[in-house]
Short mmCIF file of C-alpha atoms in Angstrom, two decimals:
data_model
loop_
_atom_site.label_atom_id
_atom_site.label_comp_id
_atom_site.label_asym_id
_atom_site.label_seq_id
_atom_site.Cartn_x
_atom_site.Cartn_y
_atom_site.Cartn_z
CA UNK A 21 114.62 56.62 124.85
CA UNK A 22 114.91 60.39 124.51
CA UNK A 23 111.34 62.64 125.05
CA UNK A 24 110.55 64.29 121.59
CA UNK A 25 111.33 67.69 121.57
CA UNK A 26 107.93 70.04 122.00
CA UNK A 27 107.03 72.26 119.50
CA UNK A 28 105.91 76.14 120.56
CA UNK A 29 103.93 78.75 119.30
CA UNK A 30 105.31 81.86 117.15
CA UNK A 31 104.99 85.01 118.60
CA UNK A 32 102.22 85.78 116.00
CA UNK A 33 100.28 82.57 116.98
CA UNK A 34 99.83 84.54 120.43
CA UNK A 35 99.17 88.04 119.01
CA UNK A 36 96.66 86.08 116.75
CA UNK A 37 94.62 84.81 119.87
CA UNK A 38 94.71 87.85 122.18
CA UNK A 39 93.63 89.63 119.31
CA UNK A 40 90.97 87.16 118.53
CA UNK A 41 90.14 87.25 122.54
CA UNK A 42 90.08 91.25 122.64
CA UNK A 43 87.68 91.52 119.16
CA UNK A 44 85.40 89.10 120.76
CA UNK A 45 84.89 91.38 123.72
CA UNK A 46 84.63 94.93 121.97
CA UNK A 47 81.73 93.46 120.06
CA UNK A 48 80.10 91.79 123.00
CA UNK A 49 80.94 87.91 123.79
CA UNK A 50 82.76 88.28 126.36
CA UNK A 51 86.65 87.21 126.56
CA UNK A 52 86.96 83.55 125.84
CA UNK A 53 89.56 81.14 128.08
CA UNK A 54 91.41 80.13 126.61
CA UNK A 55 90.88 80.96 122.93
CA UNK A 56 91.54 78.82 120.45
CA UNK A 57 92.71 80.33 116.91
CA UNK A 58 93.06 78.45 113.45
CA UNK A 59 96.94 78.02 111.61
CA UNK A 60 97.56 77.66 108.17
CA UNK A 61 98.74 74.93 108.40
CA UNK A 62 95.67 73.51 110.11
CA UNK A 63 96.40 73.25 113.54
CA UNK A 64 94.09 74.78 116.05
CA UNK A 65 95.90 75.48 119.52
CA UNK A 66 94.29 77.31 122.47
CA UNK A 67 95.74 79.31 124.63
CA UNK A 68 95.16 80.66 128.42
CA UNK A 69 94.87 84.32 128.88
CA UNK A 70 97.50 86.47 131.29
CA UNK A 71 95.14 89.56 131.61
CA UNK A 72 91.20 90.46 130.25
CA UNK A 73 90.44 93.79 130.72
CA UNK A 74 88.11 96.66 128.44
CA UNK A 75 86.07 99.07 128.45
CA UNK A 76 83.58 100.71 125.90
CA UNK A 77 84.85 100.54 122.61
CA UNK A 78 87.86 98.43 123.53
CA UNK A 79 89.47 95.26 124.84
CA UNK A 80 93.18 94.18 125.66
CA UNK A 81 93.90 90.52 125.98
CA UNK A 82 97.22 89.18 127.13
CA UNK A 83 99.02 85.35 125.78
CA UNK A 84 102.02 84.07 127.15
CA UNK A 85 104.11 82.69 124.59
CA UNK A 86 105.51 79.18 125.12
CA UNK A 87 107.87 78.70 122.22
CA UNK A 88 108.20 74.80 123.82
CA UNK A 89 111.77 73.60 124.20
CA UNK A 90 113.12 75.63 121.33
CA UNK A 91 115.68 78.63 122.71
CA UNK A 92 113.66 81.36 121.53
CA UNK A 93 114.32 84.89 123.52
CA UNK A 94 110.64 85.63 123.20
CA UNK A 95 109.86 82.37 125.37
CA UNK A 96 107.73 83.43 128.39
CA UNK A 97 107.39 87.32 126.76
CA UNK A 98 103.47 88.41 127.21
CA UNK A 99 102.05 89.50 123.79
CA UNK A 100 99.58 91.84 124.48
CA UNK A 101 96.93 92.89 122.11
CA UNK A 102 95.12 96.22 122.39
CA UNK A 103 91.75 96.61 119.90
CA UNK A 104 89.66 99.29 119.33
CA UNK A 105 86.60 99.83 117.34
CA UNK A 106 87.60 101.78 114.18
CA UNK A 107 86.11 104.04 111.68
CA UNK A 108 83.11 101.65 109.44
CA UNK A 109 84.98 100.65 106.02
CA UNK A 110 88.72 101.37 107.83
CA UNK A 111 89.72 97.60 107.32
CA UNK A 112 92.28 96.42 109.98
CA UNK A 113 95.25 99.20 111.21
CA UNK A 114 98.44 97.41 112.80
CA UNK A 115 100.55 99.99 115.68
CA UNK A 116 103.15 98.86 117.32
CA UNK A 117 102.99 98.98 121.28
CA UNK A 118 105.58 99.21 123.82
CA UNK A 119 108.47 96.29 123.00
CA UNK A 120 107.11 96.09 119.25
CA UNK A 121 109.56 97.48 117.07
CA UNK A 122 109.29 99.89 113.82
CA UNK A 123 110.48 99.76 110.53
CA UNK A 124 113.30 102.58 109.87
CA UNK A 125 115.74 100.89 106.38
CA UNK A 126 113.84 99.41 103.08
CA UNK A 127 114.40 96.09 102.28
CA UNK A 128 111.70 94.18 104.61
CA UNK A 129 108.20 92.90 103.39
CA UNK A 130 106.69 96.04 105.42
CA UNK A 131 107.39 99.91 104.61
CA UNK A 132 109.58 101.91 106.38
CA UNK A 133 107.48 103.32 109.48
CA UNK A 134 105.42 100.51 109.66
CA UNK A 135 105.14 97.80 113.16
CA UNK A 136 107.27 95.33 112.89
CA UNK A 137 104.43 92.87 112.59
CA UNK A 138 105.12 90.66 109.32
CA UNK A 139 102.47 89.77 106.65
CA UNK A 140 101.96 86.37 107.79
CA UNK A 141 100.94 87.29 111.21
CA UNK A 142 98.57 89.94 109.92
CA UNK A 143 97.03 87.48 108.30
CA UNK A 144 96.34 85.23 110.99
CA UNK A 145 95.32 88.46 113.14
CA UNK A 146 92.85 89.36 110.54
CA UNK A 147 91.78 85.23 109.96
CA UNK A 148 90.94 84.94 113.24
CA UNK A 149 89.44 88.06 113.96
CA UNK A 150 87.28 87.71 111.08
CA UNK A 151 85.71 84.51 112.07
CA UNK A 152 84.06 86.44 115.76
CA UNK A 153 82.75 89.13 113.29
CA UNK A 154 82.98 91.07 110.04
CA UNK A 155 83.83 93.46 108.81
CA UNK A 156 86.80 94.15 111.05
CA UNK A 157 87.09 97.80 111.11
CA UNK A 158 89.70 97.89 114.05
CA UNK A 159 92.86 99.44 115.45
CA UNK A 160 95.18 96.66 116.79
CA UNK A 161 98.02 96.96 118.67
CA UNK A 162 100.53 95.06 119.81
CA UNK A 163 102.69 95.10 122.62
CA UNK A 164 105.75 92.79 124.10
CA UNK A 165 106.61 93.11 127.71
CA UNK A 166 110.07 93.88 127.94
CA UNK A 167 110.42 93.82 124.70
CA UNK A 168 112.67 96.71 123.50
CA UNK A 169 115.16 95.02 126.36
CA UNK A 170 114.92 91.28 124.88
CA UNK A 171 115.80 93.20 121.11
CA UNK A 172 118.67 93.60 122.18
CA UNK A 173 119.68 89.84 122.12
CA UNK A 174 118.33 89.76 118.40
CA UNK A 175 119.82 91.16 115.02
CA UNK A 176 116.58 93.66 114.77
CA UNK A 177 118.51 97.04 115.06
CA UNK A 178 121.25 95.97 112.60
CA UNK A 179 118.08 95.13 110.39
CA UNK A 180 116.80 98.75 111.33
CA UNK A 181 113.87 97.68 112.89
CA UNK A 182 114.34 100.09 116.60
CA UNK A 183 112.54 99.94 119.53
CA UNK A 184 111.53 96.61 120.24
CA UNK A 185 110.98 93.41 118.87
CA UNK A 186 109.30 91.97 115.53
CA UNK A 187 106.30 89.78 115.40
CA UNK A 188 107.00 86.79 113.36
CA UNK A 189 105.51 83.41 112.12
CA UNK A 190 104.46 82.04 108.94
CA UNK A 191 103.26 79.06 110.36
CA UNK A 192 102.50 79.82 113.45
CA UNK A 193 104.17 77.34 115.09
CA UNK A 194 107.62 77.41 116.30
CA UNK A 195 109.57 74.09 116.04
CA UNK A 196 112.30 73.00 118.76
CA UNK A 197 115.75 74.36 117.34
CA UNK A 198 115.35 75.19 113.63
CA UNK A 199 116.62 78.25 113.83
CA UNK A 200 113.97 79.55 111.30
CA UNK A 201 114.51 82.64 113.35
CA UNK A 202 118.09 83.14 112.72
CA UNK A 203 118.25 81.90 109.37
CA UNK A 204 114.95 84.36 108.56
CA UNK A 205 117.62 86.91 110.13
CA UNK A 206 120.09 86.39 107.77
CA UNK A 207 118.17 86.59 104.63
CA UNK A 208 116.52 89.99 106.01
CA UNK A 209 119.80 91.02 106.31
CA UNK A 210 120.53 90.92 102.64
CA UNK A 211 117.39 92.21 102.25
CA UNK A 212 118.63 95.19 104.02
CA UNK A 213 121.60 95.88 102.41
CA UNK A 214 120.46 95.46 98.84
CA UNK A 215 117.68 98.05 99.40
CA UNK A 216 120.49 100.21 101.02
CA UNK A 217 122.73 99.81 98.30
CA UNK A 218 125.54 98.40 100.22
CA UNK A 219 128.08 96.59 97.48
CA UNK A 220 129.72 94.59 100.15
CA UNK A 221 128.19 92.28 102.32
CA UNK A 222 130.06 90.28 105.16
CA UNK A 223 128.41 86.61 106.74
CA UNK A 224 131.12 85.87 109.78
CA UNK A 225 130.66 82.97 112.44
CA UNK A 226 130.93 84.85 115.56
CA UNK A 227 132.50 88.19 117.06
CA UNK A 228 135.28 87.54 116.54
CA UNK A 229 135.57 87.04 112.97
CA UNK A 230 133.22 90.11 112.36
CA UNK A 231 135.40 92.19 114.58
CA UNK A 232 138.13 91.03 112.09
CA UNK A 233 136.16 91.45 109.11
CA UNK A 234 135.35 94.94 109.55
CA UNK A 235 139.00 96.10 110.45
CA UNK A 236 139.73 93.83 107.04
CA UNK A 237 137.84 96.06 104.27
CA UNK A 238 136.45 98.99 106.61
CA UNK A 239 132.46 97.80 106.58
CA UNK A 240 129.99 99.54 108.31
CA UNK A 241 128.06 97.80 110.63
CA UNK A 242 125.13 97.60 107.85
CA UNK A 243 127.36 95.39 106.16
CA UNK A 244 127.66 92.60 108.61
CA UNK A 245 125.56 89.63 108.75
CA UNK A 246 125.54 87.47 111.74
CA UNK A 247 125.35 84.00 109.93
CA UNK A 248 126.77 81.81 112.99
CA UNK A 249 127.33 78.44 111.37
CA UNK A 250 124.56 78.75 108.66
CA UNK A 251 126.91 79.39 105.53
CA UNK A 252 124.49 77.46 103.75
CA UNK A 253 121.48 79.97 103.84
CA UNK A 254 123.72 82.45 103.42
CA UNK A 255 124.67 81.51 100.26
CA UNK A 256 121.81 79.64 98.73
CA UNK A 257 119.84 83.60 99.08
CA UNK A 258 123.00 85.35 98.23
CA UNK A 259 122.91 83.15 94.84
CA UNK A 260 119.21 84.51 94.62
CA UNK A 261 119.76 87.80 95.57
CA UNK A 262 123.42 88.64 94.66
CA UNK A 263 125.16 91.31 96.59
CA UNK A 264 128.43 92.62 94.10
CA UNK A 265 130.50 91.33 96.67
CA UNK A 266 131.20 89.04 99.69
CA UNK A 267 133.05 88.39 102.46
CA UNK A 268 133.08 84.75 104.45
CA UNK A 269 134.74 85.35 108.07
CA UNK A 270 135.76 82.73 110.31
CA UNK A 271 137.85 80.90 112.65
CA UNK A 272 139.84 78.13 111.53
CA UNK A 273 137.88 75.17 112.68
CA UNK A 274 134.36 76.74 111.24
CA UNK A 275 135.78 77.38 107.80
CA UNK A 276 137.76 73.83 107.71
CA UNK A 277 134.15 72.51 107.48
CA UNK A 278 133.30 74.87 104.64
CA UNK A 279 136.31 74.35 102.74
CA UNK A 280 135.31 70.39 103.28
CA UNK A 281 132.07 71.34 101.61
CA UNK A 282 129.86 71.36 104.76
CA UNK A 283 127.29 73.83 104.50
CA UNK A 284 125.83 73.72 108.02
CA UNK A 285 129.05 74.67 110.73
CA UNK A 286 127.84 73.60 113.89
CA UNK A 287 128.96 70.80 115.72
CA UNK A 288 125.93 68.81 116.25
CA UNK A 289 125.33 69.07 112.39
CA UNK A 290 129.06 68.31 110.98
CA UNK A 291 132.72 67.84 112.94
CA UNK A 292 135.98 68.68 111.37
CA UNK A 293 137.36 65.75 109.22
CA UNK A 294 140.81 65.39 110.12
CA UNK A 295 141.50 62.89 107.62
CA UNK A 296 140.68 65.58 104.90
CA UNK A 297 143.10 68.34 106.96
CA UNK A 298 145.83 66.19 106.88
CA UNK A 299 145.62 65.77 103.12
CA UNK A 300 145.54 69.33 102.49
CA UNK A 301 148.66 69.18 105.29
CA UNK A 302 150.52 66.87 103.30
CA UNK A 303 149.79 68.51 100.06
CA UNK A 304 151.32 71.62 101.09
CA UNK A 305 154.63 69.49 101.77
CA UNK A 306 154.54 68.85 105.15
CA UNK A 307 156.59 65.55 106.46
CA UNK A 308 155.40 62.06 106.25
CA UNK A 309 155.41 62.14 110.36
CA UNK A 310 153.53 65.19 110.69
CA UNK A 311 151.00 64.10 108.55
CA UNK A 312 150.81 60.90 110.21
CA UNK A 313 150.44 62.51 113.54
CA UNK A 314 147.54 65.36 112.08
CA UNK A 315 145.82 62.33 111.30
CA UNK A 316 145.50 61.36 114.70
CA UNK A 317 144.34 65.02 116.22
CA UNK A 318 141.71 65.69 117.96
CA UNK A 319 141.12 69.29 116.74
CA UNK A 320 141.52 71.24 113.59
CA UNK A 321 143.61 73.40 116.19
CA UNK A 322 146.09 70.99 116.58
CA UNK A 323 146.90 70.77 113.26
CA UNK A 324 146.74 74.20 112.64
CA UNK A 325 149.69 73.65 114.87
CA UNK A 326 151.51 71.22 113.10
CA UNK A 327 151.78 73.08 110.31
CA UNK A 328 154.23 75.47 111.74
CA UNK A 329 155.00 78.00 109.08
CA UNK A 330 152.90 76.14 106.26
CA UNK A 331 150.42 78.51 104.68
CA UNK A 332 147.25 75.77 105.68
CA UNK A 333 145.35 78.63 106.76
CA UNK A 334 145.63 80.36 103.42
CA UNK A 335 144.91 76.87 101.76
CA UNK A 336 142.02 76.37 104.03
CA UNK A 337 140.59 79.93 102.66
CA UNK A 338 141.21 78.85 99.13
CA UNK A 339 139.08 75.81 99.34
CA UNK A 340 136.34 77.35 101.33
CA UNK A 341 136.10 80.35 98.82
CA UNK A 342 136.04 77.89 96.08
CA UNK A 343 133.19 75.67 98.20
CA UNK A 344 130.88 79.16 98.24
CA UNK A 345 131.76 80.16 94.20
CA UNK A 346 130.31 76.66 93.68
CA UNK A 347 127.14 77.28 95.49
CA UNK A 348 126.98 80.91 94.45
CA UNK A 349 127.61 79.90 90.41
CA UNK A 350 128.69 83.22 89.38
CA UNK A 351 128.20 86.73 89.67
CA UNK A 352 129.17 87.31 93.29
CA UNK A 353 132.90 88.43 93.34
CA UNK A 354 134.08 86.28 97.03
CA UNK A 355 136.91 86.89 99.51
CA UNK A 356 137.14 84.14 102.72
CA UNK A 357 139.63 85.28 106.10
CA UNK A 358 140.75 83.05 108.72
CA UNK A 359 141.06 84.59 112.01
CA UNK A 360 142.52 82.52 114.76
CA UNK A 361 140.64 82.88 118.36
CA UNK A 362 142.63 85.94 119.18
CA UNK A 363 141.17 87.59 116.34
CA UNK A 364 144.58 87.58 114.09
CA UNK A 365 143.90 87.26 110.41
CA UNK A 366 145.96 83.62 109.90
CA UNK A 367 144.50 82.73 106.17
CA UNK A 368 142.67 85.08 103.13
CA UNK A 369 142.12 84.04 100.07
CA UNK A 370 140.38 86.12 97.47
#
């Protein structure tokens, strides 16, 4: 029987207890470890400290974030919360620390030149916090070793948040491989390039297909969202928040499963149905034996090759744009290309 997968702790889970640990010791109790902190959701972890240090006035506290077995960059980082006593009636100030990043494009839920620490983890900052002692007149500040290096594995400068990472978690708690992350990525994204007034937005699967995409319709980089196989919460916000116009990008296998009317691309969640792909082969004329032997593939690469000069790409395109005006229903003018792994464009419809 397989092990259940363990759950973690967001980033602002951590900054929530160092900053509990820290306001504890400015106004005299001592640092407590570990420190246990109260979720919204109701859970109350605790967590060991890394470092405990202060002076008058102040306190740092270190956590160690263990996002369990989900592959979160930020898994082992050290969130490390400074706090200092502020001015009486100040309320709570939020700075960003070495490896916490800063807001420089509109769109997000913070103002430009603001931390990149999101609402919900204020909140918990400030929850916690408040239960050692009010009123919490303090200066917090947050810091992620190595942070501004592990940014660079996340979409957070595309998003125009520069010089390190955010500080996320409306929950607090980080569970194994839902992408919440990514998907919370792609909706900031749009978020992004409303507020920017970008007219054309692009969701591609990969490199590859974004590489493509931009030499397509000459996008700026603003333009691109990284969407990876979630089409699905692409365009579920999209038909919330509708961009003027939108580009799908993908390779052929990817966008055989949205033209099927998959909405999650990945292979654990949905494989190509070659059953359907030979139907769409034999509609476009192809011979009784080819589409007896495309029924029988093991990829939707091999039948890409049995088509020989049979537009299935294009066809593919056509029923993947129609898959997203369904979801979108209306108001978003659509465009879906094909790339093959080399990057060629091999379908477009739209």
């Amino acid at each position: 029987m397989d092990k259940p997968l363990r759950k973690g702790w967001t980033t602002g889970a951590c900054a929530a207890a160092a900053a509990k640990a820290a306001w504890q010791a400015v106004t005299g109790g001592g640092f407590p470890d570990p420190v246990s902190i109260a979720l919204p959701r109701g859970e109350c972890p605790r967590f060991p400290l890394s470092r405990a240090e202060g002076g008058p006035g102040w306190a740092t506290a270190g956590v160690i974030k263990d996002a369990g077995d989900d592959p979160d960059v930020t898994h082992g980082a050290e969130i490390v919360v400074t706090v200092e006593r502020g001015e009486l009636g100040s309320g709570l100030v939020f700075r960003a620390g070495l490896g916490v990043g800063t807001v420089t494009l509109p769109g997000l839920p913070l103002a430009v030149g603001e931390p990149a620490i999101n609402p919900g983890p204020r909140a918990q900052i400030l929850d916690n916090m408040r239960v050692v002692a009010a009123p919490v007149d303090a200066v917090v500040t947050i810091s992620i070793t190595n942070g501004e290096a592990l940014a660079r594995q996340t979409m957070n400068a595309r998003l125009g948040i520069l010089g390190g990472l955010s500080v996320l978690g409306t929950t607090g708690v980080v569970l194994p491989y839902s992408c919440a992350a990514w998907i919370h990525s792609i909706h900031r994204g749009i978020d992004v390039a409303l507020a920017c007034g970008v007219g054309h937005v692009a969701g591609c699967t990969g490199k590859t297909s974004e590489t493509g995409v931009r030499k397509l319709h000459g996008l700026d980089e603003r333009a691109m969202i990284d969407m990876g196989g979630f089409v699905g919460a692409l365009l579920k916000y999209v038909r919330v928040h509708p961009v003027p116009r939108l580009t799908i990008g993908g390779g052929f296998g990817k966008l055989v499963k949205l033209a099927a009317g998959e909405m999650d691309l990945h292979s654990k969640a949905a494989a190509v149905d070659v059953g359907w792909l030979a139907d769409l082969l034999a509609g476009l004329g192809a011979s009784a034996a080819v589409v007896a032997e495309a029924r029988h593939a093991a990829s939707a690469a091999q039948i890409l090759a049995l088509a020989g000069d049979l537009p299935l790409a294009d066809a593919v395109a056509r029923r993947a744009r129609e898959t997203a005006l369904a979801v979108l229903a209306g108001g978003v003018d659509v465009d879906v290309a094909v790339f093959d792994r080399g990057g060629r464009l091999i379908g477009h419809a739209g």
